[in-house]
Coordinates of C-alpha atoms in Angstrom, one line a residue:
X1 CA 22.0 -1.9 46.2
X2 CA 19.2 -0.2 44.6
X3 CA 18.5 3.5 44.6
X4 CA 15.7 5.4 42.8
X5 CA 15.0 8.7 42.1
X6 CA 12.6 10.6 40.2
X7 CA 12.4 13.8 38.0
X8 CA 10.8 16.8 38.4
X9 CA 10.2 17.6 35.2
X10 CA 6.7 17.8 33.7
X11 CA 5.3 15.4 31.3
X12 CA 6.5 16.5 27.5
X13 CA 4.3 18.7 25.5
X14 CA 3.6 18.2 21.9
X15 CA 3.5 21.8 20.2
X16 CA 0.6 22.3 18.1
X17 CA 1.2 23.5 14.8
X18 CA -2.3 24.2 13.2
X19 CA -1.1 27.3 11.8
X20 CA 1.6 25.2 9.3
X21 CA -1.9 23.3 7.5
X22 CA -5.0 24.4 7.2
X23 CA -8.3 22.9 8.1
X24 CA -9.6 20.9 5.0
X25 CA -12.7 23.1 5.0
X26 CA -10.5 25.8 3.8
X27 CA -7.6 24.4 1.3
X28 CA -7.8 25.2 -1.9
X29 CA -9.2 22.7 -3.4
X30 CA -7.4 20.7 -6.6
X31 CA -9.1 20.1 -9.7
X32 CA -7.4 16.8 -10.3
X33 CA -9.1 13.3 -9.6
X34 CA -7.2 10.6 -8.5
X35 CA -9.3 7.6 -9.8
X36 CA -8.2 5.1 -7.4
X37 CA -9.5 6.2 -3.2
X38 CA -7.3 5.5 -0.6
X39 CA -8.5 5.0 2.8
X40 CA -7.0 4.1 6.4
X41 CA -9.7 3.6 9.2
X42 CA -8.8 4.1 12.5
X43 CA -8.3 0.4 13.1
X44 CA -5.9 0.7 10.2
X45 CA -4.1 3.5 12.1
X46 CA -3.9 1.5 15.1
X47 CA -2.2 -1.5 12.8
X48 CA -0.2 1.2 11.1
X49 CA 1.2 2.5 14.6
X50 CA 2.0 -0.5 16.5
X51 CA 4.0 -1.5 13.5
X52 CA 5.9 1.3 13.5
X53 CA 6.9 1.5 17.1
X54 CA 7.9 -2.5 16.4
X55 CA 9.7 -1.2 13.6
X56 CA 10.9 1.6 15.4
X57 CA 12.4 -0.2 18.3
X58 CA 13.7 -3.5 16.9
X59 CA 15.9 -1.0 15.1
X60 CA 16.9 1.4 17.5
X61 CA 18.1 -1.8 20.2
X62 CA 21.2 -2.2 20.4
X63 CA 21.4 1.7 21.0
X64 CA 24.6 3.1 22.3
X65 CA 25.2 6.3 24.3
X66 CA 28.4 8.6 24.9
X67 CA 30.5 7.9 27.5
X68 CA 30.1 10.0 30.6
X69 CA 32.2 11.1 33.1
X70 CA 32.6 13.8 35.7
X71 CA 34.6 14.8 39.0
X72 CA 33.0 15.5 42.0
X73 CA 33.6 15.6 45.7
X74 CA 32.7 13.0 47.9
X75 CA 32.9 13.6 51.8
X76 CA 35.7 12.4 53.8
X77 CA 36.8 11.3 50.7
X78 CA 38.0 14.2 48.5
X79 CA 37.3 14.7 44.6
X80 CA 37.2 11.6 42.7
X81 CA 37.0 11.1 39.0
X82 CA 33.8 9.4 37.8
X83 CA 33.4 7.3 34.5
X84 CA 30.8 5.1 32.5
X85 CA 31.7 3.4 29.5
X86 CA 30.0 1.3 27.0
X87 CA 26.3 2.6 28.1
X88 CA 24.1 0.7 25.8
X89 CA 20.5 0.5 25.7
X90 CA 19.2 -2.9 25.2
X91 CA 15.4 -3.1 25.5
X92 CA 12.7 -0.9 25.3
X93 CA 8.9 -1.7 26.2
X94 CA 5.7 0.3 24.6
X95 CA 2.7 -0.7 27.0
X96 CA 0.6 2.3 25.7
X97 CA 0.5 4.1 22.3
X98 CA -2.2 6.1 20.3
X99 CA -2.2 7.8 17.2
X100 CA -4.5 11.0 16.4
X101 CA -5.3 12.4 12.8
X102 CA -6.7 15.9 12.2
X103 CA -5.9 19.5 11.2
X104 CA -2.6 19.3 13.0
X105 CA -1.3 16.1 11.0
X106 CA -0.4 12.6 12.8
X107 CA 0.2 13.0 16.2
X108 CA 1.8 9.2 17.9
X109 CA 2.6 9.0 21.8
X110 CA 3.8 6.1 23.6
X111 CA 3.8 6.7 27.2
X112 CA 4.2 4.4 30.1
X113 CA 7.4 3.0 28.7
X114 CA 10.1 1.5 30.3
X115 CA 14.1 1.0 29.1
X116 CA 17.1 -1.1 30.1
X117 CA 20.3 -0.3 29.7
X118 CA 23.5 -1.3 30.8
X119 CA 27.2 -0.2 31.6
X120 CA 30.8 -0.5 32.9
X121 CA 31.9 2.6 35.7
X122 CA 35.1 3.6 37.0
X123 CA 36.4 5.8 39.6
X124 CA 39.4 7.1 40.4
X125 CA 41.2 9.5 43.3
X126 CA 44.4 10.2 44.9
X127 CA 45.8 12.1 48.0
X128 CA 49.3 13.2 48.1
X129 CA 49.9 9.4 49.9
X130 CA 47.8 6.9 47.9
X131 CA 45.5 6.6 44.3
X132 CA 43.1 4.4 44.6
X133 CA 40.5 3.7 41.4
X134 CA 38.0 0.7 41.1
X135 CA 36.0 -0.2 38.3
X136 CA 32.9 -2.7 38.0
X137 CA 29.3 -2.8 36.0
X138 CA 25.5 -1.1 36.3
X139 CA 22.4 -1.3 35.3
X140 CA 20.3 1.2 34.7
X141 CA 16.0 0.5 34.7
X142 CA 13.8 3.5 33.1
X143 CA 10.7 3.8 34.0
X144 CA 7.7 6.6 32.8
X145 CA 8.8 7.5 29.5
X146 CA 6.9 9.0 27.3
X147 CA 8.0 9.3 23.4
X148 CA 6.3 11.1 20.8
X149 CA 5.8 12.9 17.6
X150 CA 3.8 15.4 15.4
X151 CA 4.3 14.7 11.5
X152 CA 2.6 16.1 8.2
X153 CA 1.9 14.4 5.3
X154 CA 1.9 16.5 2.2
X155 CA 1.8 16.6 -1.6
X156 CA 4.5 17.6 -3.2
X157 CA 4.3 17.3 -7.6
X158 CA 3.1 14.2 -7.2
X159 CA 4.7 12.0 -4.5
X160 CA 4.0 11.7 -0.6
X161 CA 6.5 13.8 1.5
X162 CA 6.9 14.0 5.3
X163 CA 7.9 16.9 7.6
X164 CA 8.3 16.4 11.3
X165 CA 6.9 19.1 13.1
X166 CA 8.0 18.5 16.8
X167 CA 8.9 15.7 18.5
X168 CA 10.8 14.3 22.0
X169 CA 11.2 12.3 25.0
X170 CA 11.0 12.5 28.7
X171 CA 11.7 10.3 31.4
X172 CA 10.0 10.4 34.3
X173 CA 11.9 8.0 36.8
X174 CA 15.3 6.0 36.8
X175 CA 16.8 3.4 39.0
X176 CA 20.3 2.4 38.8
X177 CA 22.2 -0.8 40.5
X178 CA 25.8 -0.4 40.8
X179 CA 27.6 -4.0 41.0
X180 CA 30.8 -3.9 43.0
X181 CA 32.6 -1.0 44.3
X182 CA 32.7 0.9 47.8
X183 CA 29.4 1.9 50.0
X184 CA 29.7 5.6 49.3
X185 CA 30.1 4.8 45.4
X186 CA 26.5 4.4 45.4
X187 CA 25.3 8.2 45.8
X188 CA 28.4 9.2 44.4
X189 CA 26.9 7.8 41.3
X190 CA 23.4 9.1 41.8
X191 CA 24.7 12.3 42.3
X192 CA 27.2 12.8 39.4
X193 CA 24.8 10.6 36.6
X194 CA 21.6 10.9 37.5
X195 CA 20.5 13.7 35.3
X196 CA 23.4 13.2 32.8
X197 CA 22.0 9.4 32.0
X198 CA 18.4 10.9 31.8
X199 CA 19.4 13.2 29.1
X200 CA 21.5 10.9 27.3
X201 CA 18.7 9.0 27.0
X202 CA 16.4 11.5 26.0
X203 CA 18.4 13.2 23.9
X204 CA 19.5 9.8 21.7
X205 CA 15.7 8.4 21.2
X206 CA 14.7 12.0 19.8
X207 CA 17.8 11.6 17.4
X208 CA 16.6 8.4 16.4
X209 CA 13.0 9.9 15.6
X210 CA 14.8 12.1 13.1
X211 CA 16.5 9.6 11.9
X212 CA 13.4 7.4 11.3
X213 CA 11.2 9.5 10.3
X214 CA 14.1 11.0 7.4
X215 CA 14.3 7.3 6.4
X216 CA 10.7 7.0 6.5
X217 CA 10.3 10.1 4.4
X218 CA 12.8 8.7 1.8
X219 CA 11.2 5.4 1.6
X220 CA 7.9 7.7 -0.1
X221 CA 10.0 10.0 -2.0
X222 CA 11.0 6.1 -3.7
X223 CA 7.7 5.3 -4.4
X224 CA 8.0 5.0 -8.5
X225 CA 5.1 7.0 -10.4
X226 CA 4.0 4.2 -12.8
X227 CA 3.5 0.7 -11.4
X228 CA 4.4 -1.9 -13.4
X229 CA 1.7 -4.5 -14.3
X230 CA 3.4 -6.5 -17.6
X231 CA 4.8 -5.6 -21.1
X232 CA 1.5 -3.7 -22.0
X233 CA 0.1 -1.7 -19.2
X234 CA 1.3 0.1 -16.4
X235 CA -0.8 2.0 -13.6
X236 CA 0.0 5.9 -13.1
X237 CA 0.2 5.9 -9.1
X238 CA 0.8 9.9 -8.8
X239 CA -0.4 10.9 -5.6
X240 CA -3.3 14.0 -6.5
X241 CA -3.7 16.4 -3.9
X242 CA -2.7 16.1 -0.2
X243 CA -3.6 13.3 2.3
X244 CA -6.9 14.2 4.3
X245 CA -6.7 13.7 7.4
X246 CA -10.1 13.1 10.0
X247 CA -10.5 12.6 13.4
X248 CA -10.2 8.5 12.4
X249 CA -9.2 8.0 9.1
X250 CA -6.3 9.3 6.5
X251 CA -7.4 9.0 2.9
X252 CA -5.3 9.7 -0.2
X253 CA -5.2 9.3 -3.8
X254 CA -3.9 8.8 -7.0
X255 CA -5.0 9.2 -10.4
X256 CA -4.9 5.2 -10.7
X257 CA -5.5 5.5 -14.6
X258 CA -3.7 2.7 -17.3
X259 CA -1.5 3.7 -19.7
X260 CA 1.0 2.0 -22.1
X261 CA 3.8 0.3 -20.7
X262 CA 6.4 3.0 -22.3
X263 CA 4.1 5.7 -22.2
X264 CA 3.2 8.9 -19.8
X265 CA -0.4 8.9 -18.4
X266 CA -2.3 11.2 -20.6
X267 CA -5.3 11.4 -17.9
X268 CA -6.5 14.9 -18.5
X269 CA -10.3 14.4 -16.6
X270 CA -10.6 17.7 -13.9
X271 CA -13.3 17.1 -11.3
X272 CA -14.2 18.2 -8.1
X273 CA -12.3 16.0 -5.1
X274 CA -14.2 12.4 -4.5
X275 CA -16.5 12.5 -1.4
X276 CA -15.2 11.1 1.7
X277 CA -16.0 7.0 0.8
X278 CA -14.7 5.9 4.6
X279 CA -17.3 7.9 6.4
X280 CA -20.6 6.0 7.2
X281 CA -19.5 2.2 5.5
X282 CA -20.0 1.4 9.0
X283 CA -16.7 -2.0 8.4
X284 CA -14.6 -2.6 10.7
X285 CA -11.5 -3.3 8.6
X286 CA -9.0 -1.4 8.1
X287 CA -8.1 -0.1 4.9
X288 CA -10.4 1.1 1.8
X289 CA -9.3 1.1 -1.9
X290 CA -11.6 2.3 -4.5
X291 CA -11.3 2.0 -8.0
X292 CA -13.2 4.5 -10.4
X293 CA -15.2 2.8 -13.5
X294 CA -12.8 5.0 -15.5
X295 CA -9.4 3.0 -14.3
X296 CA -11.3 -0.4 -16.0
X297 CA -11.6 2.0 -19.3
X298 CA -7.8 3.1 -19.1
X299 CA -7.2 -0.5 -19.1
X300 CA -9.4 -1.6 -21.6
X301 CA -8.2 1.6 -23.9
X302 CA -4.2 0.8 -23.6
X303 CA -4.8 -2.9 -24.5
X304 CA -7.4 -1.4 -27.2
X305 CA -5.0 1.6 -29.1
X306 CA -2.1 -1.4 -28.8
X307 CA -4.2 -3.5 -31.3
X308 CA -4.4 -6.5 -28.8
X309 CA -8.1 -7.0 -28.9
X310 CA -7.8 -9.1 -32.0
X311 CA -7.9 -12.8 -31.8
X312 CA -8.0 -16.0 -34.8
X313 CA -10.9 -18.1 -33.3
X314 CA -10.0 -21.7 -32.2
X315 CA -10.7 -24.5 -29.3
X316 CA -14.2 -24.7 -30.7
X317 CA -16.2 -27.5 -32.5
X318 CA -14.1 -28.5 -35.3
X319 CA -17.2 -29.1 -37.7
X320 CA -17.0 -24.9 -37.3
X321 CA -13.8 -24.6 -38.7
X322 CA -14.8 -25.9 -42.4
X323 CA -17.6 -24.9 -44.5
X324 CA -19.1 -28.2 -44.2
X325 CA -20.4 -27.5 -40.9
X326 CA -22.2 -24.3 -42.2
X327 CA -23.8 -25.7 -44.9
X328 CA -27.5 -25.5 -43.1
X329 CA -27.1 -22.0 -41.8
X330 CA -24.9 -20.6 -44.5
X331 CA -25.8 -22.5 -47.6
X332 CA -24.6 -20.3 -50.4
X333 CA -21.0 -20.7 -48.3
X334 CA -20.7 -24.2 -49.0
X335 CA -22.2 -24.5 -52.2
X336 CA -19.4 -21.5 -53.3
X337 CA -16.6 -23.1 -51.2
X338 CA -17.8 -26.5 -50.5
X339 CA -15.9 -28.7 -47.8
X340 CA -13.0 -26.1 -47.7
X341 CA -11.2 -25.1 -44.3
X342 CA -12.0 -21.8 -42.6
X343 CA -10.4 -19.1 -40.3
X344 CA -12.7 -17.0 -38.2
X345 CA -11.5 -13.9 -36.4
X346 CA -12.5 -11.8 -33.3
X347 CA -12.0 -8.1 -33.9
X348 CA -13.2 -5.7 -31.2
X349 CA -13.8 -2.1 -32.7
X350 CA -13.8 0.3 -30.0
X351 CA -12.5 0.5 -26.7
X352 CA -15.4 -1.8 -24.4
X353 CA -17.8 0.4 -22.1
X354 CA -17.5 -0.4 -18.7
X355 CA -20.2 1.0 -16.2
X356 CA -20.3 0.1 -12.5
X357 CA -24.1 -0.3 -11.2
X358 CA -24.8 -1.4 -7.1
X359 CA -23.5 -4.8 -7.1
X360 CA -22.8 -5.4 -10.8
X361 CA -20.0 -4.3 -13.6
X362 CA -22.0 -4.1 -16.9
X363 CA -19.8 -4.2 -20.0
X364 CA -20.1 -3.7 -23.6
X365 CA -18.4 -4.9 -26.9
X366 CA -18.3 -3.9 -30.1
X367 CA -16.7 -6.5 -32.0
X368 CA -16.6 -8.2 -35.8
X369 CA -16.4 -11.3 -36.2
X370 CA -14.9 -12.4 -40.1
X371 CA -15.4 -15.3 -41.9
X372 CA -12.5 -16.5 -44.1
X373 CA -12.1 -19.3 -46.7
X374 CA -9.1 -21.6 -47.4
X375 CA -8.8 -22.2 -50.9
X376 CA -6.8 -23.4 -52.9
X377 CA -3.7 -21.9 -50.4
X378 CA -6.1 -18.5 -50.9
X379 CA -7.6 -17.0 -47.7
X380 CA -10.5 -15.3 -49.0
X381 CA -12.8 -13.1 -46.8
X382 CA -16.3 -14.0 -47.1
X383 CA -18.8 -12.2 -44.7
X384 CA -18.5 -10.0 -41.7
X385 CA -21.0 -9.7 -38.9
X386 CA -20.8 -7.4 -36.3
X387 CA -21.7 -8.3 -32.7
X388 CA -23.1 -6.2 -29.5
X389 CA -22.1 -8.2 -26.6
X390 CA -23.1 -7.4 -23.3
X391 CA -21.6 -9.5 -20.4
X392 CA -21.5 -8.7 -16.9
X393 CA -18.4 -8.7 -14.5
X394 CA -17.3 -9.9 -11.1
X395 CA -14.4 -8.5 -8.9
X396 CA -12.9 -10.7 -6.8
X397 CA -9.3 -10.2 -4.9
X398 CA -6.2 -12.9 -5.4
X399 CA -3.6 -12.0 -2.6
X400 CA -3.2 -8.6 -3.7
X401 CA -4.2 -8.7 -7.1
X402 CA -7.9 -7.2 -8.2
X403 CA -8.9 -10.0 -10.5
X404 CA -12.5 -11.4 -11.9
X405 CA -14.6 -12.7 -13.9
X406 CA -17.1 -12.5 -17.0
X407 CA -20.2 -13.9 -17.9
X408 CA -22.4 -14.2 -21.2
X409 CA -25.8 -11.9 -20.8
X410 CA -26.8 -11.5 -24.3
X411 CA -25.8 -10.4 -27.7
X412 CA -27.3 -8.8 -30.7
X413 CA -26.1 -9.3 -34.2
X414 CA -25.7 -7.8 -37.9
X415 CA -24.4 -8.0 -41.2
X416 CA -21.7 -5.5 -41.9
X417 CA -20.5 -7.1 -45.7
X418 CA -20.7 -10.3 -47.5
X419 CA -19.5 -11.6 -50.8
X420 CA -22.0 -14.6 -50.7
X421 CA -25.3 -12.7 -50.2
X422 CA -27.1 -12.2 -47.3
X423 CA -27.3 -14.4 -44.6
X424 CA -30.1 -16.4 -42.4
X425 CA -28.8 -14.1 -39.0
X426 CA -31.0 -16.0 -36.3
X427 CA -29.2 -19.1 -37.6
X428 CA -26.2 -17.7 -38.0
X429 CA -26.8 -16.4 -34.3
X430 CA -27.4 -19.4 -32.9
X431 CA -23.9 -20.5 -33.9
X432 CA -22.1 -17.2 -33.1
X433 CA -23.5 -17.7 -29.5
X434 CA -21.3 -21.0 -29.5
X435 CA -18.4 -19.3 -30.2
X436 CA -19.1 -17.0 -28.0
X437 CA -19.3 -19.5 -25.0
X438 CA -16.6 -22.0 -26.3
X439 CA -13.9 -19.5 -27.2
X440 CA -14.3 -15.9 -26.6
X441 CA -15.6 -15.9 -22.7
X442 CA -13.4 -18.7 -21.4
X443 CA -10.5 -17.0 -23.4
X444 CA -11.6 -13.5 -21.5
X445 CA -11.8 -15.2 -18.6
X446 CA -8.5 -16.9 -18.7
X447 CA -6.7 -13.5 -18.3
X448 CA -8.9 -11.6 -15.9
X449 CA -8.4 -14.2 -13.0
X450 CA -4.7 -12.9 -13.2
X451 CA -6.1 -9.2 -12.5
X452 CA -3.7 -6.2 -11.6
X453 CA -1.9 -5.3 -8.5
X454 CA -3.3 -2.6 -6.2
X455 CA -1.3 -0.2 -5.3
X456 CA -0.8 -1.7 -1.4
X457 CA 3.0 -1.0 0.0
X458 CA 5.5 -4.0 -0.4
X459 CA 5.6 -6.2 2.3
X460 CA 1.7 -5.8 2.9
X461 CA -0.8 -8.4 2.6
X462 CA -4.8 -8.0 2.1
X463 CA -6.7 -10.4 4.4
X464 CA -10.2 -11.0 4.7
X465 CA -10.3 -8.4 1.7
X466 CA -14.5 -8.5 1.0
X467 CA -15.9 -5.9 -2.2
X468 CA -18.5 -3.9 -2.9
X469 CA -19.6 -2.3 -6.0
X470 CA -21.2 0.8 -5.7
X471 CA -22.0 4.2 -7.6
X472 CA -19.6 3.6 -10.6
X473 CA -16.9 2.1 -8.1
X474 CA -15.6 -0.6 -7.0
X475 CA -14.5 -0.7 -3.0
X476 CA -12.9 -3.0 -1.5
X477 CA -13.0 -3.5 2.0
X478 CA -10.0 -5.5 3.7
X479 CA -7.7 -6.0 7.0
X480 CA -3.6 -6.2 6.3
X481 CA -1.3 -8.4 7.6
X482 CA 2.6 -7.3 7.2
X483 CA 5.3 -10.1 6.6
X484 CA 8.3 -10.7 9.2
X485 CA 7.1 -9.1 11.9
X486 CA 6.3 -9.8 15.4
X487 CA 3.4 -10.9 16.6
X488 CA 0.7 -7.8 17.8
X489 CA -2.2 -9.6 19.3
X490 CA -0.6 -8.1 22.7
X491 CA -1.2 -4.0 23.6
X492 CA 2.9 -3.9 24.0
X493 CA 5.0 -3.6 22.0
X494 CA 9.1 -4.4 23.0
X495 CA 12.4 -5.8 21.7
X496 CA 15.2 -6.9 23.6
X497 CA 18.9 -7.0 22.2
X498 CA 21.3 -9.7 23.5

């Protein structure tokens, strides 16, 4: 037999609470720059939101309930002693959800839902003749609940915390089979459980909010502060400033700057607060990153001050590597050191100069390159030139890995010392540019098609990632995907526990 019933209740209401953060217009605003932009679109917060109900409910099913039992008088019958046991919830179904951003944090609401659960009953009663008790199984089908939540996402020295400001649930309708038992068992069950097994259930998904979003919180009190690249360089991924929230984005950042490996970020740049980058770009994916032209110069600085910008020139034509194959541009070199073996090295003598332009990454470097003689088990530096190379960049993204590319645009050159007199330089030019193509950009470009990780959550995938390079920035445009998860192509999201 099937009975329904149906609350009276009004729908929940999600408490404002405005007054707890102020509207952006009127926050103090932090002098600290985060050099790496953080943006999720509203798309993103719709991705963001069905995966955390998914997440939400495949862990809350199996979810088990109190036991609940009560007396109450039946007619003609006399009081009898009601139980249920082993109430367990196992599935829950999300047909609608939304998310909202703005002054009063992240507000989520799934309504429309619907839960299963199932459980044993008992009943009991005696007269001073007879006891009689019984004992079978139920079901239990809700139907019209609504779940939801009001969080804040704030700043706190550095890492991202989370306060829940309100949250609940209400059910709006149950139905309850009853397997077995006598006729009047049915009401009597109605009547006794009705409004118990509607708080139980109300009262153990809002526990489970707490509990997720405590977990949640402690998952970005974890985040570490420096993000490890390799043995050189790691990126400072301190959050500046709090999360701002729109009508249909949250953006966030962090100061995104290189430093050594072993070493605290010594960023000390104070700047007004980046503009809002999400606003306008008119894409229709889901998340933003952008990278300031100054995180490229961290980079380029750590690897710089470690003394790793120094390289011995090889995998170029051999007749280079002996003094014999200078003898037409460098005369006086082989007539003082004639068919004698050479070393050349690559020295780059300050930090390169990295400037982002609309779709283009201009770089420059200042670099010596020194000749050296082998003789007679002597290395003997001959001649230094110095070198002005200006090459231009491409970003391009490997899984999640900013990575890219360099290309030759032109050089200029000059003598800085020799002990052999002066040299020919157009000549001398002319070979330098083959060292420059043979060795020095394919060795470049050999390590920058590894990149650097951005800083995207563990677990998350770019897809589709496209970028743009824009006002000394670099912005990169991409969907997500999330590994081991269930498929979201449907508006519902539900999980059912054997």
């Amino acid at each position: 037999m099937k009975i329904s019933s149906k609350s009276m209740e009004k729908a929940i209401c999600f408490m404002v609470f405005s007054f707890l953060l102020l509207p952006a217009g009127t926050l103090v605003e932090s002098l600290q720059e985060g050099y790496i932009s953080g943006g999720l679109s509203k798309k993103g917060l719709d991705f963001a939101k069905d995966l955390l109900i998914e997440k939400a409910v495949s862990s809350m099913v199996p979810l088990h309930l109190s036991d609940i039992e009560k007396s109450v008088k039946i007619p003609l019958i006399g009081k009898v002693h009601l139980g249920l046991s082993d109430i367990v919830i196992y599935s829950v179904d999300f047909p609608f959800s939304s998310v909202e951003t703005g002054d009063s944090g992240i507000v989520l609401i799934a309504s429309g839902a619907t839960a299963n659960l199932r459980m044993k009953w008992k009943y009991s009663y005696k007269n001073w003749v007879i006891t009689i008790s019984d004992h079978g199984t139920a079901t239990v089908e809700v139907l019209g609940m609504e779940v939801g939540l009001n969080a804040a996402i704030i700043n706190e020295e550095g890492t991202l915390k989370l306060l829940l400001l309100d949250h609940g649930c209400h059910v709006k309708d149950i139905s309850i089979n009853v397997d077995g038992g006598a006729s009047w068992l049915y009401q009597g069950i109605i009547d006794a459980f009705q409004g118990k097994i509607v708080s139980s259930v109300e009262d153990a998904i809002a526990k489970n909010i707490q509990k997720g979003i405590i977990k949640l919180d402690s998952k970005l009190q974890s985040i570490p502060k420096q993000l490890h690249v390799n043995s050189v360089v790691s990126m400072n991924v301190t959050f500046m400033d709090d999360p701002l929230l729109t009508d249909s984005s949250v953006e966030l950042e962090i100061n995104g700057l290189f430093n050594g490996a072993n070493e605290i970020s010594v960023s000390n740049y104070f700047r007004e607060r980046s503009q809002n980058f999400l606003s306008g770009n008119g894409l229709a994916k889901m998340v933003d990153i952008s990278l300031h032209e100054k995180v490229f110069e961290s980079a380029a600085s750590v690897y710089f001050n470690g003394d790793y910008m120094h390289w011995t020139v090889d995998e170029i034509p051999e007749s280079l590597m002996n003094t014999d194959g200078w003898r037409n541009v460098i005369p006086q070199l082989y007539e003082k050191y004639p068919d004698d073996d050479m070393n050349l090295h690559m020295t780059v003598t300050s930090p390169p100069i990295i400037q982002i332009a609309d779709q283009d990454i201009n770089t420059a470097i200042y670099a010596d390159l020194i000749f050296e003689v082998l003789n007679s088990n002597e290395v003997v530096p001959v001649a230094c030139v110095s070198l002005v190379i200006n090459a231009s960049c491409s970003a391009e993204i490997h899984k999640n890995n900013l990575a890219g590319s360099i290309r030759l645009v032109d050089f200029t050159t000059s003598l800085a010392w020799s002990n052999i007199g002066d040299l020919h330089m157009q000549l001398v030019q002319a070979e330098i540019s083959t060292i420059l193509k043979t060795f020095f950009m394919p060795y470049l470009n050999l390590h920058l098609r590894d990149g650097f990780p951005l800083p995207i959550p563990h677990g998350f995938t770019l897809q589709n990632a496209e970028i743009i390079q824009l006002e000394s920035r670099v912005i990169v445009h991409s969907d997500l995907s999330y590994a081991n998860r269930h498929d979201l192509s449907t508006s519902t999201n539900s999980v059912v526990a054997a």
